[in-house]
XYZ file of C-alpha atoms in Angstrom:
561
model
C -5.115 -64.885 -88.862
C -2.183 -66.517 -88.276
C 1.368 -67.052 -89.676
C 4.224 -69.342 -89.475
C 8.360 -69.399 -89.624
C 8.783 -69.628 -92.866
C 6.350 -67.480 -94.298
C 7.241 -64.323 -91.856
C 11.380 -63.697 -92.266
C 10.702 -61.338 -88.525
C 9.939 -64.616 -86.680
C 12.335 -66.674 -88.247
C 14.840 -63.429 -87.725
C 13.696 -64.099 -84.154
C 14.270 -67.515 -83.657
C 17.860 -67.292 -85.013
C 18.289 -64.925 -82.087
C 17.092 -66.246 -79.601
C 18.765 -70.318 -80.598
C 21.649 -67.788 -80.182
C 21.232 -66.154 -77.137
C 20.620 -69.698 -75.143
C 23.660 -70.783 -76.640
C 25.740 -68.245 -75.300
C 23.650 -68.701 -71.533
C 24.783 -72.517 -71.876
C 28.056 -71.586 -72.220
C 28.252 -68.755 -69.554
C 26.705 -71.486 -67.314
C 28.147 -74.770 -68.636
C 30.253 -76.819 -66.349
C 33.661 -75.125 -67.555
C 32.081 -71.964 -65.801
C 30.287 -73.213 -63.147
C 32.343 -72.831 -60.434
C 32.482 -69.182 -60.242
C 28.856 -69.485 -58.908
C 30.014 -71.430 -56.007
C 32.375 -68.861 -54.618
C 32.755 -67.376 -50.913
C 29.015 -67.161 -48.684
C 27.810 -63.703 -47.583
C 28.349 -63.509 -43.823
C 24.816 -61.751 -42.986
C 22.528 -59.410 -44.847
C 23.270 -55.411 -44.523
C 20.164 -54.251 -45.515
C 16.317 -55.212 -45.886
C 14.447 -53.940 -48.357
C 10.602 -52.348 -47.493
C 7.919 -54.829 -49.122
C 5.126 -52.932 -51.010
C 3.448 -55.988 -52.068
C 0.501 -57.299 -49.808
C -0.114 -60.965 -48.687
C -3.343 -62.692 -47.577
C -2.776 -65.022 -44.959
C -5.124 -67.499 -45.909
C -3.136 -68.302 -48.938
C -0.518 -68.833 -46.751
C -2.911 -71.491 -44.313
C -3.210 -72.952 -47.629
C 0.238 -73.548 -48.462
C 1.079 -74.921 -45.021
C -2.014 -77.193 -46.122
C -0.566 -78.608 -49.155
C -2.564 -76.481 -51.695
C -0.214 -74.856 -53.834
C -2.213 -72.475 -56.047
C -0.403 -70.342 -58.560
C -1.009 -69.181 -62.313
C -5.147 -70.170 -61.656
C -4.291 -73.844 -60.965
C -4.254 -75.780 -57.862
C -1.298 -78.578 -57.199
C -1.375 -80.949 -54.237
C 1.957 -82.732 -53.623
C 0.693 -84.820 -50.561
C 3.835 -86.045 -48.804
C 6.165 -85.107 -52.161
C 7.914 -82.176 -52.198
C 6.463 -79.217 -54.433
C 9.561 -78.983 -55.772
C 9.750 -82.467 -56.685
C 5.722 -82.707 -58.509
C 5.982 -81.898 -61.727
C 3.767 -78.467 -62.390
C 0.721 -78.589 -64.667
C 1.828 -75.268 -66.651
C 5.068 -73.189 -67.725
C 3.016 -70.625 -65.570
C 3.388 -72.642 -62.842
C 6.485 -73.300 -62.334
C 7.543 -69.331 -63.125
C 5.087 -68.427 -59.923
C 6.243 -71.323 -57.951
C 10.309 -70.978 -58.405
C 9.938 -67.034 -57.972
C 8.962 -67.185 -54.201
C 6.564 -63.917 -54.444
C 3.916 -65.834 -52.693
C 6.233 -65.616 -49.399
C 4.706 -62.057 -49.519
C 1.272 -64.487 -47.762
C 3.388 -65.726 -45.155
C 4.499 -62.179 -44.338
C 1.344 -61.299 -43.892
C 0.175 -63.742 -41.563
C 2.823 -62.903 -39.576
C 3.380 -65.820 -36.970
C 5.767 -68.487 -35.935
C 3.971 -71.661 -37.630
C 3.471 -69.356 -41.401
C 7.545 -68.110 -40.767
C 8.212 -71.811 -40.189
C 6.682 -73.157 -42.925
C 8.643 -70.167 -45.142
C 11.714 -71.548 -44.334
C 11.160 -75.362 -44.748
C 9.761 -74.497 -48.175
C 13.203 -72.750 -48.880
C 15.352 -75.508 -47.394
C 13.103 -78.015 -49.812
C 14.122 -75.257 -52.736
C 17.889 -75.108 -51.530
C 18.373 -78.945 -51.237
C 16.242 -80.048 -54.199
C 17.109 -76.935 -57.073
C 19.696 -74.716 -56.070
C 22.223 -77.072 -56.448
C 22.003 -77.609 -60.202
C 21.716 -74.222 -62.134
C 19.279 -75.416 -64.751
C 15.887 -75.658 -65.765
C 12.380 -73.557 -65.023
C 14.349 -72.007 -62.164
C 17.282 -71.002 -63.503
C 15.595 -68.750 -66.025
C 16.929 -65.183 -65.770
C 13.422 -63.649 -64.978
C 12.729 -66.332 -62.526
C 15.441 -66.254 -60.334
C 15.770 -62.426 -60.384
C 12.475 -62.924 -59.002
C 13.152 -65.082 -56.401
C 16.630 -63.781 -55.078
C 14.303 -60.070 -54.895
C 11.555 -62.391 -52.753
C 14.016 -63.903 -50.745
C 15.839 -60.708 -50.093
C 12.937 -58.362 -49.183
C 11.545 -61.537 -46.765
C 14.544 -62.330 -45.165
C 13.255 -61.302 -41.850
C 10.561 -63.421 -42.036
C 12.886 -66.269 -43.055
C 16.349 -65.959 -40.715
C 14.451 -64.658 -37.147
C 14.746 -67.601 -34.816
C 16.148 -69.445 -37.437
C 18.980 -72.227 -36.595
C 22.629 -71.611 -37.700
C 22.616 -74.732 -40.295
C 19.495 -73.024 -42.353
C 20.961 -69.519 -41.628
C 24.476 -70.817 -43.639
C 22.651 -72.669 -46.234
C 20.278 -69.816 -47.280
C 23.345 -66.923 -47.359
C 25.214 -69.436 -49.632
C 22.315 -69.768 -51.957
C 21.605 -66.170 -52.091
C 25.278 -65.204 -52.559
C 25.505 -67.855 -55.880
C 22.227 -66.599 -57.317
C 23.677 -63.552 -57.442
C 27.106 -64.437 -58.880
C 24.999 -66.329 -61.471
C 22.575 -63.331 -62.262
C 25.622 -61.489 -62.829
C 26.906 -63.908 -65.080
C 23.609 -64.013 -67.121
C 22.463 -60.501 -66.607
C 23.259 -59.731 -70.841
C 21.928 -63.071 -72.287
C 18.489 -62.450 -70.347
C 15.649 -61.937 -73.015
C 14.796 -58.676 -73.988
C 12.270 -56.354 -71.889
C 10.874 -57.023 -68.512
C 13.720 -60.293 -68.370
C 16.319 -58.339 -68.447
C 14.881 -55.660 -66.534
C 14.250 -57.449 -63.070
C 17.561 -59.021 -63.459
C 19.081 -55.933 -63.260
C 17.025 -54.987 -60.094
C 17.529 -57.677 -58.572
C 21.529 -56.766 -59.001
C 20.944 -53.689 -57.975
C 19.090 -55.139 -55.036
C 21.823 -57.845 -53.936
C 24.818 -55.064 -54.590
C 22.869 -53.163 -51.676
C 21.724 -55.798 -49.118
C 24.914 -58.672 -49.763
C 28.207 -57.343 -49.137
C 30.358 -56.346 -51.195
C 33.037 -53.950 -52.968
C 31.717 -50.383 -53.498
C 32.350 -50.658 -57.425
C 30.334 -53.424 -57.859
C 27.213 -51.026 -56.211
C 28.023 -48.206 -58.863
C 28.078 -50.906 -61.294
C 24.833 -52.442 -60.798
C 23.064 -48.559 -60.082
C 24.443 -47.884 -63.656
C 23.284 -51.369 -65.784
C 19.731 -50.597 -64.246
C 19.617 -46.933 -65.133
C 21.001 -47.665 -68.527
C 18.021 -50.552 -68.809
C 15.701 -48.018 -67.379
C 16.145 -45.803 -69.891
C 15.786 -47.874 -72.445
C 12.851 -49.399 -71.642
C 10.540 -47.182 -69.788
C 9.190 -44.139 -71.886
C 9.512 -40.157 -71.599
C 5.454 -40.529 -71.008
C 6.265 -43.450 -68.522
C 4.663 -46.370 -70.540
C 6.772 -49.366 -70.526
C 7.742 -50.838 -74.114
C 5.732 -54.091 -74.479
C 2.804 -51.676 -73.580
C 1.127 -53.321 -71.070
C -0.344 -51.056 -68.231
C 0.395 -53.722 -65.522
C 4.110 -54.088 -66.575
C 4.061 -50.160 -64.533
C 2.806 -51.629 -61.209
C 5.277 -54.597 -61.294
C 8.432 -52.576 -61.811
C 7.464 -49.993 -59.233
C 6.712 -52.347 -57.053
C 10.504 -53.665 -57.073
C 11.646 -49.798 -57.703
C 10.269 -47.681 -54.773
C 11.427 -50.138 -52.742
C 14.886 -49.988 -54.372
C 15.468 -46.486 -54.418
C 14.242 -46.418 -50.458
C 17.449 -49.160 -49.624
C 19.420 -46.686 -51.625
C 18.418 -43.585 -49.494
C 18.624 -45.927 -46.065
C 22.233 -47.200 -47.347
C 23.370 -43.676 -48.139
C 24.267 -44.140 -51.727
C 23.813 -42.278 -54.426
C 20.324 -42.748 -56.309
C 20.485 -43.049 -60.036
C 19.443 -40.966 -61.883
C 17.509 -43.367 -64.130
C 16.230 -44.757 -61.274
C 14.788 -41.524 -59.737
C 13.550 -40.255 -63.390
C 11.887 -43.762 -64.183
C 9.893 -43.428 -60.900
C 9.386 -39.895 -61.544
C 7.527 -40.890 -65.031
C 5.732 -43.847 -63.870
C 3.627 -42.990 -61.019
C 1.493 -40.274 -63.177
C 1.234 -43.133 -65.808
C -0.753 -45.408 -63.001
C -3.356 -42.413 -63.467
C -3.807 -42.393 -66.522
C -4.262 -45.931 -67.628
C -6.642 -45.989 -64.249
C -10.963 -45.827 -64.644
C -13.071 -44.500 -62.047
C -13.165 -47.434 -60.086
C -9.339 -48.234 -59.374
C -8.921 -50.808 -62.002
C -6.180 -50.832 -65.074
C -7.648 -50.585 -68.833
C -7.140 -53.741 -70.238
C -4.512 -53.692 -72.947
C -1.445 -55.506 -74.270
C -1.846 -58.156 -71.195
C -3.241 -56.542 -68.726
C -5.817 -58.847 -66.307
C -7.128 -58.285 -62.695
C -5.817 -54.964 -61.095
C -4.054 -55.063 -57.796
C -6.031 -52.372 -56.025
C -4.270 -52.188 -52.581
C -0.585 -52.241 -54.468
C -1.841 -49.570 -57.196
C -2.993 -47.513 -54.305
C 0.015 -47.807 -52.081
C 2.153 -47.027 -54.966
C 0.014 -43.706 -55.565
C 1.245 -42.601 -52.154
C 4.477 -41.557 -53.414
C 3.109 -40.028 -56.564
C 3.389 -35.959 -55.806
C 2.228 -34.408 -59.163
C -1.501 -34.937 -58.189
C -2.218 -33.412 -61.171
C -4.707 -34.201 -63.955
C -3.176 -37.025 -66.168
C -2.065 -36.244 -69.752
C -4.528 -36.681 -72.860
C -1.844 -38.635 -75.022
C 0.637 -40.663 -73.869
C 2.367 -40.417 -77.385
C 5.205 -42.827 -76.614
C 3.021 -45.680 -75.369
C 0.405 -44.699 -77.652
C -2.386 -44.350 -75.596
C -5.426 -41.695 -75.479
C -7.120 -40.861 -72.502
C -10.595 -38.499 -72.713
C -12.445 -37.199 -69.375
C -15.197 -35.359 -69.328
C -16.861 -34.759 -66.181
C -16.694 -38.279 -64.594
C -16.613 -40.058 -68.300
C -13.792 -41.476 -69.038
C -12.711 -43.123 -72.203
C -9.012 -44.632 -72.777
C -8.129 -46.060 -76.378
C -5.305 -47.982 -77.666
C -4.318 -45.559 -80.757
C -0.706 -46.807 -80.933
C 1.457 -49.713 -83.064
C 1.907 -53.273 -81.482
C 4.966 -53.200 -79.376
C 8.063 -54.804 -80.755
C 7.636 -58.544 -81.816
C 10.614 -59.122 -79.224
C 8.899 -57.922 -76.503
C 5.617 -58.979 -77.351
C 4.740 -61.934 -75.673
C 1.867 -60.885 -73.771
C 0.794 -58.029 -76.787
C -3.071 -58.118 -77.432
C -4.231 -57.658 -81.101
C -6.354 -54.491 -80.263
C -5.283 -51.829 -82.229
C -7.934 -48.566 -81.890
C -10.041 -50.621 -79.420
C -11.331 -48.484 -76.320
C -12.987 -48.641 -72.950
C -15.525 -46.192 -71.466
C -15.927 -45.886 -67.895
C -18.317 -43.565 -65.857
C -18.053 -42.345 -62.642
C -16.630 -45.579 -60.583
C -18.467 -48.280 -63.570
C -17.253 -49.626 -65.822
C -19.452 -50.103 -69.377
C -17.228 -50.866 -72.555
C -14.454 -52.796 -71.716
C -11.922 -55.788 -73.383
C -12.116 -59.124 -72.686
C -8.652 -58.758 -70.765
C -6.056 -60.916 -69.786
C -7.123 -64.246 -68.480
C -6.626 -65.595 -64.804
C -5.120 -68.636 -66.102
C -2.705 -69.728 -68.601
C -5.246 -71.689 -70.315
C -3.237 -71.816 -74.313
C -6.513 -71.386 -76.272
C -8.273 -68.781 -73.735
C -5.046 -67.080 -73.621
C -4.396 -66.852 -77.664
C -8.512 -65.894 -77.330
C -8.265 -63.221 -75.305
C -5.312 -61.524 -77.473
C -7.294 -61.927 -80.666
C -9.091 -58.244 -82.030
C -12.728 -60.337 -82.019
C -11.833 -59.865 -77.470
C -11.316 -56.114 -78.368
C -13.695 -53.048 -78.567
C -12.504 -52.267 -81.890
C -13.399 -54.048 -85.421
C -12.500 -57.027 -87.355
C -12.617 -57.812 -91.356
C -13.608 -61.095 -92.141
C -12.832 -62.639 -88.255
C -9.495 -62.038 -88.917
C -7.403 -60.140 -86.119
C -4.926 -56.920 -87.119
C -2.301 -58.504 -85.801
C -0.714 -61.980 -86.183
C 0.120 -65.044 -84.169
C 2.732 -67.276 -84.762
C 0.751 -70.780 -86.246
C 3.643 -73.443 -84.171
C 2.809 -74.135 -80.877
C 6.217 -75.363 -80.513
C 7.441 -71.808 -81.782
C 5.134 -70.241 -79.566
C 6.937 -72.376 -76.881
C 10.358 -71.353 -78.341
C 10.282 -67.482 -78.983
C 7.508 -66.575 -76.027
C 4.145 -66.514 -77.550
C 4.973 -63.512 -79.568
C 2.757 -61.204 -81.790
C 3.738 -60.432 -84.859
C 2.540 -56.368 -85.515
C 0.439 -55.861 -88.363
C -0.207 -52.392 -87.999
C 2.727 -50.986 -88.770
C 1.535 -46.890 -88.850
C -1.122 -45.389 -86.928
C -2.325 -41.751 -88.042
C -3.785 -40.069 -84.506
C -5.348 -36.198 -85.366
C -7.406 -34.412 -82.265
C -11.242 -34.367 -83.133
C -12.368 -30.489 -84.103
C -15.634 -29.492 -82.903
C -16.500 -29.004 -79.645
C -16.166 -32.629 -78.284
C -12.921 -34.076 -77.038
C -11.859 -37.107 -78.855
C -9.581 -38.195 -81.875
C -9.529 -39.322 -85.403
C -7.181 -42.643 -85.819
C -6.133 -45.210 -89.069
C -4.520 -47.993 -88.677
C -2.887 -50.183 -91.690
C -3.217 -53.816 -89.977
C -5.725 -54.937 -92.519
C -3.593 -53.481 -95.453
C -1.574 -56.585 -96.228
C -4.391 -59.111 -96.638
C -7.191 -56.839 -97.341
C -6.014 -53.581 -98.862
C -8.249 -51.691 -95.779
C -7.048 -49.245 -93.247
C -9.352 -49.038 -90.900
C -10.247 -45.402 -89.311
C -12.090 -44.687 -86.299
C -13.379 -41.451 -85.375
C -14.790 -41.068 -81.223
C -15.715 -38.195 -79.691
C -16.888 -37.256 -76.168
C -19.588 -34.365 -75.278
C -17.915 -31.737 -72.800
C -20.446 -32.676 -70.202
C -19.878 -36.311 -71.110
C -23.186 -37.961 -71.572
C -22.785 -38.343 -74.903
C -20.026 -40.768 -76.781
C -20.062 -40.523 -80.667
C -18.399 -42.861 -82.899
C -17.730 -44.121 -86.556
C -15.782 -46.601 -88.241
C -15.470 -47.397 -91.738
C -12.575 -48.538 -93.997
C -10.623 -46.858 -96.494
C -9.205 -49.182 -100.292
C -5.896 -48.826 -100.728
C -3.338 -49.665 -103.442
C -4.663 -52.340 -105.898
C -7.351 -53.310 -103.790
C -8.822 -49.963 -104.425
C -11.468 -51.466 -107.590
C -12.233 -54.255 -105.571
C -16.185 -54.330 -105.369
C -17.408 -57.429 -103.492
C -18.727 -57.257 -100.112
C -16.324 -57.902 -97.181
C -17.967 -58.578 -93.714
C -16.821 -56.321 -90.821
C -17.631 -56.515 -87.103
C -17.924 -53.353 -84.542
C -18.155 -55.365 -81.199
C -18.602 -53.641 -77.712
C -17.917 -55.700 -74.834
C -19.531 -54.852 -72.069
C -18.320 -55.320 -68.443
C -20.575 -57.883 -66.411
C -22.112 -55.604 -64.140
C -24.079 -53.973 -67.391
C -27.803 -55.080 -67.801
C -28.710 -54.825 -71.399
C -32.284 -54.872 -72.599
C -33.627 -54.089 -75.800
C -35.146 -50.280 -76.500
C -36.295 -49.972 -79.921
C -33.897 -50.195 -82.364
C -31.315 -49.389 -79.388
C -29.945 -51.121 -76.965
C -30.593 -49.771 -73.151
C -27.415 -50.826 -70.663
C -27.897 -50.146 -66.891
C -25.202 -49.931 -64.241
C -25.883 -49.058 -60.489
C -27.627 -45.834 -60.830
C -26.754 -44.699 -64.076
C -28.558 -45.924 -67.607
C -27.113 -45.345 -70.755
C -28.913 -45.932 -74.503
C -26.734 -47.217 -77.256
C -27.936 -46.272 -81.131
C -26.068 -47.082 -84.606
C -27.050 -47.412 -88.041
C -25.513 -50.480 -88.832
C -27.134 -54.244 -88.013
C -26.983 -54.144 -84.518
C -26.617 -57.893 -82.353
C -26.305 -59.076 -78.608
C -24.243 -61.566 -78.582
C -22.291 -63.524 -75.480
C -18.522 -63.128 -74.398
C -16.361 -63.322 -71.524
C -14.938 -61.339 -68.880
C -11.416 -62.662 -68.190
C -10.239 -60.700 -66.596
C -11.765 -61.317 -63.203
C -10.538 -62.948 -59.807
C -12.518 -64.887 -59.481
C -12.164 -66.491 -63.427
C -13.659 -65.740 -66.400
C -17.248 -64.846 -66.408
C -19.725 -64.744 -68.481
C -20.670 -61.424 -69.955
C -22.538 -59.659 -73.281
C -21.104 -57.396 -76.030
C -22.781 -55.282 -78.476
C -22.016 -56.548 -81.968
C -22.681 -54.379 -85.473
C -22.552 -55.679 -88.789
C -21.507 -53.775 -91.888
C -19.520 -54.291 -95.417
C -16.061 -53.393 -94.927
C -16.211 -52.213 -98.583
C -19.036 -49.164 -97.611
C -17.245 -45.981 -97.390
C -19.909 -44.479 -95.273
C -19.024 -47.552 -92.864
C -20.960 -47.243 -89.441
C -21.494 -44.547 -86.652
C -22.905 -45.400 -83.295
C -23.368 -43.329 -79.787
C -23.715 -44.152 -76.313
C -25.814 -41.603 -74.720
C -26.409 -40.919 -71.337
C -30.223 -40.887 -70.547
C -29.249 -40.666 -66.466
């Protein structure tokens, strides 16, 4: 289902905003202003950062190579510049203009990779820094790359000559000045946020007047606490957003602490909240649930980042905020989306999977989404945020939420989603299971449904129990022809399914598992995307019934061993 400008006021609300907010960037950047970017150079660096992030240094041979692979596609300049090819994705250019990937030549660790770092950043410095503009001028980006450069400046300035040396301290010190021009016109959510960390990072490590620290401490906890939750969720609800921002924010507050300044508060309370939230969006393997955007987990970051969590404790049921559930029962695990889409302006990478679930057991993973793919493919990516890639269930193919139907708008406002569901009803389960009872009204508009789910997990946890069906509301409530509804279950790759009965039997490493329903059960194909390798191809478990049955559907996975 999808909708356009002018049939959705929210979107064209949106694009009003954000026509305004570049025009105000233009002029806070236009050539009037521009020379308060080119001010005074930075003398040396006072402080360098820790870097959590890990590098592989064969990425790094690579680059020194002339393979330049970011956002899952693979650019060879030859004797060109990278800066001067032109990159085959918006993606692309966002990895390649935000310098993370220096973290590989960190990590190899030698002359020739520490070389190569800083030729790439003299190609950067003579060929983009000198005209603010373009894929590297966007806020996000170059917050991104003044943090990279920062936190790698060891790498980059040991051994080298004085000429480089001057020319990299004057870039750094005008990003900054022009962050801190831009810092309010950057787009809402994660934007905005690593702009002001990267403030916060270049008021610590460039030097400068003590206000300007206190300044920058305060505009990040301010944008802290507006954007990460009391249950430490972030607010486009993605569960990878977490590791990125404490990945910049541990290393953040330790420059405070080694710079003797005062930690913010908002910094120290956002950390606090986050690190238990890694657990609980976490299955028994390591990896992330995949919601709202989230692809291939970064094990070695997410477990390095657990270091410093010291509540060790259990992780909450109901992260009410986020609106997440998370059920454990000895080694099962089951986590469920039971919340509203986040915000249509911070939706861009927001999945349609309202009440959609994955069920883990011991360290395997069975039911799972499709995920977030590798790369920025435009019709895998707007597949993989449809409901049809979610564990949930769909009316008539259609998804709960909305896209917008311009690819041009798409390109405009970010891709975003447009919430359907606009109240979700969440109750405990009674009984002796653990598990919930949820509605949600995203089929209420063009259906008059609200779908309800009902899941419940045995104490012991070899048994999963489950029903959906669909309730008629308002003057849809006579209507009496049959609507077509879809149950699917994807199930993770490493699942063997074979037929048992009227079942379906799934097998996983040592454990076997028997899935039942009494609707008109299907295996059908679907992908994995998100895997490192790529997408993959994979099977889901697909059940038939008529949307307009109040009895609806119930289904069970049970554990046979």
């Amino acid at each position: 289902m999808s909708t356009g400008l002018v049939d959705h006021p929210l979107l064209a609300v949106l694009t009003l905003r954000e026509a305004w907010r570049r025009v105000r960037r233009r002029l806070h950047t236009g050539p009037i202003h521009r020379w308060r970017f080119a001010g005074g150079t930075s003398g040396k660096l006072i402080a360098l950062p820790p870097n959590l992030r890990h590098g592989d240094p064969m990425i790094a041979e690579a680059i020194y190579a002339g393979r330049f692979h970011f956002a899952g596609q693979l650019l060879e300049p030859g004797r060109t510049s990278i800066f001067q090819s032109t990159p085959p994705s918006a993606a692309y250019s966002v990895e390649l203009h935000g310098f993370d990937w220096l973290s590989h030549h960190a990590a190899a660790s030698d002359a020739l990779a520490a070389q190569n770092a800083r030729a790439l950043v003299d190609d950067w410095i003579r060929l983009k820094g000198k005209t603010i503009g373009g894929p590297a001028f966007e806020p996000a980006v170059a917050a991104r790359r003044l943090i990279a450069w920062i936190t790698h400046a060891d790498l980059l300035l040991a051994g080298a000559e004085p000429g480089f040396y001057r020319r990299f301290m004057k870039s750094l010190s005008a990003q900054a000045r022009y962050l801190r021009a831009i810092a309010q016109e950057a787009p809402d959510g994660m934007p905005r946020l690593v702009v002001r960390t990267a403030l916060a990072f270049a008021s610590l490590c460039l030097p400068t007047a003590s206000g300007r620290v206190k300044t920058a401490a305060q505009s990040l906890a301010d944008e802290l606490d507006q954007q990460i939750f009391p249950d430490g969720g972030h607010i486009s609800r993605d569960p990878s957003t977490i590791i990125r921002i404490l990945a910049d924010l541990i290393p953040l507050r330790q420059t405070y602490l080694m710079q003797g300044q005062a930690l913010p508060k908002g910094l120290y309370s956002a950390i606090d909240r986050m690190l238990p939230a890694i657990r609980f969006f976490r299955h028994g393997d390591g990896t992330l649930a995949l919601f709202n955007g989230t692809g291939v987990s970064d094990l070695h970051l997410m477990t390095v980042l657990l270091r410093y969590d010291e509540t060790l404790g259990e992780p909450i049921s109901h992260a009410r905020q986020s609106g997440y559930h998370r059920i454990t029962a000895d080694g099962t695990t089951i986590i469920a989306d039971t919340g509203c889409p986040a915000h249509t302006s911070v939706s861009s990478n927001a999945h349609a999977g309202t009440l959609a679930f994955e069920l883990s057991s011991e360290a395997s993973r069975i039911v799972v989404n499709c995920g977030r793919p590798v790369t920025e493919d435009a019709d895998w990516r707007r597949l993989s945020r449809s409901t049809a890639a979610h564990s949930t269930v769909t009316v008539a193919d259609c998804s709960s939420s909305h896209f917008a139907r311009s690819a041009s708008l798409d390109r405009f406002l970010g891709t975003p989603l447009v919430p359907g569901p606009t109240a979700v009803t969440l109750a405990e389960s009674g009984g002796t299971g653990l598990g919930f009872d949820a509605t949600h009204n995203g089929y209420e508009r063009g259906f008059g449904l609200l779908h309800r789910r009902k899941l419940v997990v045995s104490p012991d946890g070899n048994r999963v129990e489950g029903s959906d069906r669909f309730e008629t509301v308002g003057a849809h409530a006579s209507a009496a022809t049959a609507l077509g509804a879809t149950a699917r279950f994807h199930l993770h790759p490493g699942v063997n399914v074979e037929t048992a009965g009227a079942g379906v039997r799934l097998s996983i490493r040592e454990q076997r598992w028997l899935f039942e329903t009494n609707g008109d059960l299907a295996i059908e194909d679907s992908i994995f995307f998100a895997d490192a390798g790529g997408a993959r191809r994979t099977l889901q478990l697909v059940v038939s019934f008529d949307a307009r049955d109040p009895n609806g559907i119930a289904w069970r996975f049970l554990r046979e061993r």
